[in-house]
């Protein structure tokens, strides 16, 4: 059936998909084509890039200058959830808990509003406990491989599809390098995240878990320093390592 | 203000979109403002073109940048950051315009096949915004008028192809072909710019 599909037909389907107007039959055809050849997704990416480029034809209009300060004020008020001066002098466990509050709060707008309205520590603590008590959630402490002082934690919250990275004392890497987080299972390395440290040597944020393997309890975690753009498998040296959780 | 803030800002300006985004994911506010300075005009212009209302365009611009901050889920394997930003802006604007919520994401589960690969920087990301605009305008000018018309109506007005067909009093099949051919032709013209 699909063997008869010429590359022209494929291109038509991909264009239709990107334009958002495939009919159900065409949708099914495209699904099958991609199931047979996932490489076609690269063509979808290219077509989406072209679609997005169209916006560049517009004569640029500058938004009012107040908008920039409004956005900055909004994000800075979020950051104050964790007092920045004290952030790294408190024990990691408390820091991690604070981050989980932050992540849960910012990931869920309604919850955030509720938290702001009631200032209920109880609610947030229950949220943390709930998150960490979920059977799949996992907290891994990372230790420096060499003599560096880098350290930190990774928390996996598979039910939210998120992982939280909290690291400190890492050097900020130049443009052509990046830190990558790998899950190592039976010698197989699965890429789980990539990030750079900020100018103060810290990494703090939540990222999408790209693969279920990343959060497996038996996975060893390794942070390596890689060239950017990065090859699919690590070529750089390990910076931090987190051992698999003990089986209970 | 920190004493190093000036040099910090000029350093940030040298970073690629993806690097800035990664810094935003680690809650670096300077990285967010650098991305804002780079793309606010593009986002706002697109929002204004679609929504035709300055106040709504401001709200949407704020929403887009705050969303990047709160929910930094851009994946470089899925394309360039600016494409992500434009797609997000356009789809949110059209949703607002049409109160629609089309299910256009059925391919999502397949992305795991391409995830974990960092896509290389697209050539156009090395060009300035002005150079990108110039190149895209030249490319669009090469499309036949009827293809460009249909693409523009779909792009900025969020019209379905049935609605476009009615408005132009043209058969639906013709509208569909024009839109697809137009996009495919644009891709051919711009292919050196897309990885």
Coordinates of C-alpha atoms in Angstrom, one line a residue:
Chain A
X1 CA 0.0 0.0 0.0
X2 CA 2.4 2.6 1.2
X3 CA 5.1 1.3 -1.1
X4 CA 3.3 3.1 -3.9
X5 CA 3.7 6.4 -2.1
X6 CA 6.0 8.6 -4.0
X7 CA 8.2 11.1 -2.2
X8 CA 6.0 13.8 -3.8
X9 CA 2.9 12.3 -2.1
X10 CA 4.8 12.2 1.2
X11 CA 5.8 15.8 0.8
X12 CA 2.1 16.7 0.1
X13 CA 1.0 14.9 3.3
X14 CA 3.7 16.6 5.3
X15 CA 2.8 20.0 4.0
X16 CA -0.8 19.3 4.8
X17 CA 0.1 18.2 8.3
X18 CA 2.1 21.4 8.9
X19 CA -0.7 23.5 7.5
X20 CA -3.0 21.7 10.0
X21 CA -5.5 20.5 7.4
X22 CA -5.1 16.8 6.8
X23 CA -8.3 14.9 6.5
X24 CA -8.7 11.7 8.6
X25 CA -7.7 9.4 5.8
X26 CA -4.5 11.4 5.1
X27 CA -3.8 11.6 8.8
X28 CA -3.9 7.8 8.9
X29 CA -1.6 7.6 5.8
X30 CA 1.0 9.9 7.4
X31 CA 0.9 8.0 10.7
X32 CA 1.6 4.8 8.8
X33 CA 4.4 6.3 6.8
X34 CA 6.1 7.6 9.9
X35 CA 5.6 4.3 11.7
X36 CA 7.5 2.6 8.8
X37 CA 10.1 5.3 8.5
X38 CA 10.5 7.6 11.6
X39 CA 13.2 9.5 9.6
X40 CA 10.3 11.2 7.9
X41 CA 10.0 13.3 11.1
X42 CA 13.0 15.2 10.0
X43 CA 11.1 16.2 6.9
X44 CA 8.3 17.3 9.1
X45 CA 10.8 19.4 11.1
X46 CA 12.1 21.1 7.9
X47 CA 8.5 21.9 6.7
X48 CA 7.7 23.4 10.1
X49 CA 10.8 25.5 10.0
X50 CA 9.7 26.9 6.6
X51 CA 6.2 27.5 7.9
X52 CA 7.6 29.4 10.9
X53 CA 9.9 31.4 8.7
X54 CA 6.9 33.0 6.9
X55 CA 6.4 35.2 10.0
X56 CA 9.7 37.0 9.1
X57 CA 8.1 38.7 6.2
X58 CA 6.2 41.0 8.5
X59 CA 7.4 44.5 9.0
X60 CA 8.8 44.5 12.6
X61 CA 6.6 46.3 15.1
X62 CA 8.1 47.1 18.5
X63 CA 6.0 46.3 21.5
X64 CA 5.6 49.0 24.1
X65 CA 8.7 49.2 26.3
X66 CA 6.7 48.6 29.5
X67 CA 6.1 45.1 28.3
X68 CA 9.7 44.1 28.8
X69 CA 9.7 45.3 32.4
X70 CA 6.3 43.7 33.1
X71 CA 7.7 40.3 32.0
X72 CA 10.9 40.8 34.0
X73 CA 8.9 41.7 37.1
X74 CA 6.7 38.7 36.7
X75 CA 9.6 36.3 36.5
X76 CA 11.5 38.0 39.3
X77 CA 8.6 37.7 41.6
X78 CA 8.6 33.9 40.9
X79 CA 12.3 33.7 41.7
X80 CA 11.8 35.2 45.1
X81 CA 10.0 32.0 46.1
X82 CA 13.5 30.8 46.9
X83 CA 15.6 33.5 48.8
X84 CA 18.6 33.7 46.5
X85 CA 21.1 34.7 49.2
X86 CA 20.4 31.6 51.3
X87 CA 19.7 29.3 48.4
X88 CA 22.9 27.4 48.5
X89 CA 23.8 27.6 52.2
X90 CA 20.8 25.4 53.2
X91 CA 21.1 21.6 53.1
X92 CA 20.4 20.0 49.8
X93 CA 17.4 18.1 51.1
X94 CA 15.7 21.4 52.0
X95 CA 16.9 23.0 48.8
X96 CA 15.4 20.1 46.8
X97 CA 12.2 20.4 48.7
X98 CA 12.1 24.2 48.0
X99 CA 12.7 23.5 44.3
X100 CA 9.9 21.0 44.2
X101 CA 7.6 23.6 45.7
X102 CA 8.8 26.0 43.1
X103 CA 8.4 23.6 40.2
X104 CA 5.1 22.3 41.3
X105 CA 3.9 25.8 41.8
X106 CA 5.1 27.2 38.5
X107 CA 4.0 24.2 36.5
X108 CA 0.5 24.4 37.7
X109 CA -0.9 27.9 37.4
X110 CA -4.0 27.2 39.4
X111 CA -2.0 25.7 42.2
X112 CA 0.3 28.7 42.2
X113 CA -2.6 31.1 42.5
X114 CA -4.0 29.0 45.3
X115 CA -0.6 29.1 47.0
X116 CA -0.3 32.8 46.6
X117 CA -3.8 33.3 47.9
X118 CA -3.7 31.2 51.0
X119 CA 0.1 31.2 51.7
X120 CA -0.5 27.7 52.8
X121 CA 2.8 26.0 53.7
X122 CA 0.8 22.9 54.6
X123 CA -0.6 22.6 51.1
X124 CA 2.9 23.0 49.5
X125 CA 4.4 20.5 52.0
X126 CA 1.8 18.0 51.2
X127 CA 2.5 18.6 47.5
X128 CA 6.1 17.8 48.0
X129 CA 5.4 14.7 50.0
X130 CA 2.9 13.6 47.5
X131 CA 5.4 14.1 44.7
X132 CA 8.2 12.3 46.4
X133 CA 6.0 9.5 47.7
X134 CA 4.8 8.7 44.2
X135 CA 6.1 5.2 43.5
X136 CA 8.1 6.3 40.5
X137 CA 9.7 9.5 41.8
X138 CA 13.4 9.3 42.3
X139 CA 16.0 11.5 44.0
X140 CA 19.6 11.0 43.0
X141 CA 22.6 12.8 44.7
X142 CA 25.4 13.5 42.3
X143 CA 29.0 13.6 43.3
X144 CA 32.0 15.0 41.4
X145 CA 34.2 12.6 39.5
X146 CA 37.4 14.5 39.8
X147 CA 38.7 17.0 42.3
X148 CA 36.1 19.5 41.3
X149 CA 33.6 20.8 43.9
X150 CA 30.6 20.3 41.7
X151 CA 27.7 18.6 43.4
X152 CA 23.9 18.5 43.4
X153 CA 20.8 16.5 42.9
X154 CA 18.4 15.3 40.2
X155 CA 14.8 14.5 41.0
X156 CA 12.7 12.6 38.6
X157 CA 8.9 13.1 38.8
X158 CA 7.7 10.7 36.1
X159 CA 4.1 11.4 36.9
X160 CA 4.7 15.0 35.9
X161 CA 7.0 14.0 33.1
X162 CA 9.6 16.3 34.6
X163 CA 13.1 16.1 36.0
X164 CA 14.5 18.7 38.2
X165 CA 18.2 19.6 38.0
X166 CA 19.9 21.4 40.9
X167 CA 23.7 21.6 40.6
X168 CA 26.3 23.9 41.8
X169 CA 30.0 24.7 41.4
X170 CA 30.0 23.7 37.7
X171 CA 32.0 25.9 35.3
X172 CA 30.0 27.7 32.8
X173 CA 30.8 26.2 29.4
X174 CA 31.6 28.1 26.2
X175 CA 29.2 28.2 23.3
X176 CA 30.5 25.1 21.6
X177 CA 30.2 22.8 24.7
X178 CA 27.3 21.6 26.9
X179 CA 26.7 19.4 29.9
X180 CA 24.6 16.3 29.2
X181 CA 22.9 14.0 31.6
X182 CA 22.9 10.3 30.8
X183 CA 21.1 7.3 32.3
X184 CA 23.4 4.2 32.1
X185 CA 21.6 0.9 32.2
X186 CA 23.5 -2.3 31.4
X187 CA 26.2 -0.2 29.7
X188 CA 23.6 1.5 27.4
X189 CA 23.7 5.3 27.6
X190 CA 20.4 7.2 27.2
X191 CA 20.5 10.9 26.8
X192 CA 18.2 12.5 29.4
X193 CA 19.0 16.3 29.5
X194 CA 21.4 18.9 28.5
X195 CA 22.2 22.2 30.2
X196 CA 24.8 24.8 30.9
X197 CA 25.7 26.4 34.2
X198 CA 24.9 30.0 34.7
X199 CA 27.6 32.6 35.3
X200 CA 27.5 31.7 39.0
X201 CA 28.2 28.0 38.2
X202 CA 24.7 26.9 39.1
X203 CA 22.1 24.8 37.2
X204 CA 18.5 25.0 38.5
X205 CA 15.5 24.1 36.6
X206 CA 12.9 21.6 35.5
X207 CA 13.2 19.8 32.2
X208 CA 11.0 17.3 30.3
X209 CA 11.9 13.7 30.8
X210 CA 12.6 12.5 27.2
X211 CA 12.6 8.8 27.9
X212 CA 11.1 6.5 30.5
X213 CA 14.6 4.9 30.9
X214 CA 15.9 8.1 32.4
X215 CA 13.9 7.6 35.6
X216 CA 14.5 3.9 36.2
X217 CA 15.7 3.1 39.7
X218 CA 18.5 0.9 38.4
X219 CA 19.9 3.6 36.2
X220 CA 23.3 5.1 37.0
X221 CA 23.4 8.8 36.2
X222 CA 26.4 10.5 34.6
X223 CA 26.8 14.1 33.7
X224 CA 29.4 14.6 30.9
X225 CA 31.0 17.6 29.3
X226 CA 30.3 17.4 25.5
X227 CA 30.8 19.3 22.4
X228 CA 27.8 21.2 21.1
X229 CA 26.1 20.2 18.9
X230 CA 26.5 16.8 20.5
X231 CA 26.8 13.4 19.0
X232 CA 24.2 10.8 20.0
X233 CA 26.6 9.0 22.4
X234 CA 28.9 10.7 24.9
X235 CA 32.4 11.5 23.8
X236 CA 33.3 13.9 26.6
X237 CA 34.6 13.2 30.1
X238 CA 32.3 12.6 33.1
X239 CA 31.9 15.4 35.6
X240 CA 29.3 14.1 38.0
X241 CA 28.1 10.6 38.9
X242 CA 25.0 9.4 40.7
X243 CA 24.8 5.8 41.8
X244 CA 21.6 3.6 41.2
X245 CA 19.2 3.6 44.1
X246 CA 19.3 0.6 46.4
X247 CA 16.7 -1.9 45.7
X248 CA 14.2 -2.0 48.5
Chain B
X1 CA 22.7 45.9 39.8
X2 CA 25.6 43.6 39.9
X3 CA 28.9 45.1 38.9
X4 CA 29.4 42.4 36.3
X5 CA 26.0 42.9 34.8
X6 CA 27.1 44.8 31.7
X7 CA 29.7 42.3 30.7
X8 CA 27.2 39.5 31.6
X9 CA 24.7 41.1 29.2
X10 CA 27.1 41.4 26.4
X11 CA 28.2 37.8 26.9
X12 CA 24.7 36.7 26.7
X13 CA 24.1 38.5 23.4
X14 CA 26.8 36.2 21.9
X15 CA 25.0 33.0 22.8
X16 CA 22.9 31.1 20.4
X17 CA 19.1 30.8 20.8
X18 CA 19.4 27.2 22.1
X19 CA 22.0 28.2 24.7
X20 CA 19.9 31.1 25.9
X21 CA 16.9 28.8 26.1
X22 CA 18.9 26.3 28.2
X23 CA 19.9 29.2 30.5
X24 CA 16.2 30.2 30.8
X25 CA 15.4 26.6 31.8
X26 CA 17.8 27.1 34.7
X27 CA 15.9 30.2 35.6
X28 CA 18.4 32.7 34.4
X29 CA 16.4 36.0 34.0
X30 CA 19.1 37.7 31.9
X31 CA 18.9 34.9 29.4
X32 CA 15.1 35.5 29.2
X33 CA 15.5 39.2 28.6
X34 CA 18.2 38.6 26.0
X35 CA 15.8 36.2 24.1
X36 CA 13.1 38.9 24.5
X37 CA 15.3 41.6 23.1
X38 CA 16.0 39.3 20.1
X39 CA 12.5 38.1 19.4
X40 CA 9.9 40.4 21.0
X41 CA 9.4 42.4 17.7
X42 CA 8.8 39.2 15.8
X43 CA 6.4 37.7 18.3
X44 CA 4.6 41.0 18.8
X45 CA 4.4 41.7 15.1
X46 CA 2.9 38.3 14.4
X47 CA 0.5 38.5 17.3
X48 CA -0.6 42.0 16.1
X49 CA -1.0 40.8 12.5
X50 CA -3.3 38.0 13.6
X51 CA -5.2 39.6 16.5
X52 CA -5.3 43.1 15.0
X53 CA -5.4 44.6 18.5
X54 CA -2.4 46.1 20.3
X55 CA -3.6 45.2 23.8
X56 CA -4.3 41.6 22.9
X57 CA -1.0 41.4 21.1
X58 CA 0.8 42.7 24.2
X59 CA -1.0 40.1 26.4
X60 CA 0.0 37.3 24.0
X61 CA 3.6 38.4 23.8
X62 CA 3.8 38.4 27.6
X63 CA 2.1 35.0 27.7
X64 CA 4.5 33.5 25.2
X65 CA 7.6 34.7 27.1
X66 CA 6.2 33.7 30.5
X67 CA 5.3 30.3 29.1
X68 CA 8.9 29.8 28.0
X69 CA 9.9 30.7 31.6
X70 CA 7.4 28.6 33.4
X71 CA 7.3 25.6 31.2
X72 CA 10.6 25.5 29.2
X73 CA 9.7 22.5 27.0
X74 CA 11.4 23.5 23.8
X75 CA 13.3 20.5 22.4
X76 CA 16.1 21.3 20.0
X77 CA 15.6 18.0 18.2
X78 CA 12.2 19.3 17.0
X79 CA 13.6 22.3 15.2
X80 CA 15.0 25.7 15.8
X81 CA 14.0 27.8 18.8
X82 CA 12.7 30.7 16.6
X83 CA 10.5 28.2 14.8
X84 CA 9.2 27.0 18.2
X85 CA 8.5 30.6 19.2
X86 CA 6.7 31.5 16.0
X87 CA 4.6 28.3 16.0
X88 CA 3.7 28.9 19.7
X89 CA 2.7 32.5 19.0
X90 CA 0.8 31.7 15.9
X91 CA -1.1 28.8 17.3
X92 CA -2.0 30.7 20.5
X93 CA -3.1 33.7 18.5
X94 CA -5.3 31.7 16.2
X95 CA -6.7 29.8 19.2
X96 CA -7.7 33.1 20.6
X97 CA -9.0 34.4 17.3
X98 CA -11.0 31.4 16.5
X99 CA -11.5 29.9 20.0
X100 CA -10.4 26.7 18.4
X101 CA -8.4 23.9 19.8
X102 CA -7.5 21.7 16.9
X103 CA -5.9 18.4 17.6
X104 CA -2.8 18.9 15.5
X105 CA -0.5 17.0 17.8
X106 CA -1.0 13.4 16.8
X107 CA 2.7 13.1 15.8
X108 CA 3.8 13.8 19.4
X109 CA 4.4 10.3 20.4
X110 CA 6.7 9.8 17.4
X111 CA 9.0 12.5 18.5
X112 CA 10.7 10.1 20.9
X113 CA 12.4 8.7 17.8
X114 CA 14.1 12.0 17.1
X115 CA 14.5 13.2 20.7
X116 CA 17.9 12.8 22.3
X117 CA 19.5 14.1 19.2
X118 CA 20.6 17.7 19.2
X119 CA 19.8 19.3 15.9
X120 CA 22.6 21.4 14.5
X121 CA 22.0 25.1 14.3
X122 CA 20.0 26.1 11.2
X123 CA 22.0 28.3 8.9
X124 CA 19.3 31.0 9.2
X125 CA 20.0 31.2 12.9
X126 CA 23.4 32.7 12.2
X127 CA 21.8 35.5 10.2
X128 CA 20.4 38.7 11.8
X129 CA 16.6 39.1 12.1
X130 CA 16.8 41.7 9.3
X131 CA 18.7 39.3 7.0
X132 CA 16.1 36.6 7.7
X133 CA 13.3 39.0 6.9
X134 CA 14.9 40.0 3.6
X135 CA 15.5 36.4 2.6
X136 CA 12.0 35.3 3.4
X137 CA 10.4 38.3 1.6
X138 CA 12.4 37.5 -1.5
X139 CA 11.4 33.8 -1.3
X140 CA 7.7 34.6 -0.9
X141 CA 7.9 37.0 -3.8
X142 CA 8.8 34.0 -6.0
X143 CA 5.6 32.2 -5.2
X144 CA 2.7 32.4 -7.7
X145 CA 0.2 35.0 -6.4
X146 CA -2.6 32.5 -5.8
X147 CA -0.4 30.2 -3.7
X148 CA 0.8 33.1 -1.7
X149 CA -2.8 34.4 -1.2
X150 CA -4.0 31.1 0.2
X151 CA -1.0 30.6 2.5
X152 CA -1.4 34.1 3.8
X153 CA -5.1 33.6 4.6
X154 CA -4.4 30.4 6.4
X155 CA -1.4 31.8 8.2
X156 CA -2.6 35.1 9.5
X157 CA -6.4 34.6 9.6
X158 CA -6.4 31.1 10.8
X159 CA -9.0 30.3 8.1
X160 CA -9.7 26.6 7.3
X161 CA -9.3 25.7 3.7
X162 CA -13.1 25.3 3.4
X163 CA -13.5 28.9 4.6
X164 CA -10.8 30.0 2.2
X165 CA -12.5 28.2 -0.7
X166 CA -15.8 29.8 0.2
X167 CA -14.3 33.3 0.4
X168 CA -12.4 32.9 -2.9
X169 CA -15.2 31.0 -4.5
X170 CA -12.7 28.4 -5.6
X171 CA -13.0 24.6 -5.3
X172 CA -11.7 23.2 -2.1
X173 CA -9.3 20.8 -3.9
X174 CA -7.7 23.8 -5.6
X175 CA -7.2 25.7 -2.4
X176 CA -5.7 22.6 -0.8
X177 CA -3.3 22.1 -3.7
X178 CA -2.3 25.8 -3.7
X179 CA -1.5 25.9 0.0
X180 CA 0.5 22.7 -0.1
X181 CA 2.3 23.6 -3.3
X182 CA 3.1 27.0 -2.0
X183 CA 4.6 25.7 1.2
X184 CA 6.6 23.0 -0.7
X185 CA 7.9 25.6 -3.2
X186 CA 8.9 27.9 -0.3
X187 CA 10.8 25.0 1.2
X188 CA 12.7 24.4 -2.0
X189 CA 13.6 28.1 -2.3
X190 CA 14.7 28.2 1.3
X191 CA 16.3 24.8 1.5
X192 CA 19.8 26.0 1.9
X193 CA 18.6 27.7 5.0
X194 CA 17.0 24.7 6.6
X195 CA 19.0 21.8 8.0

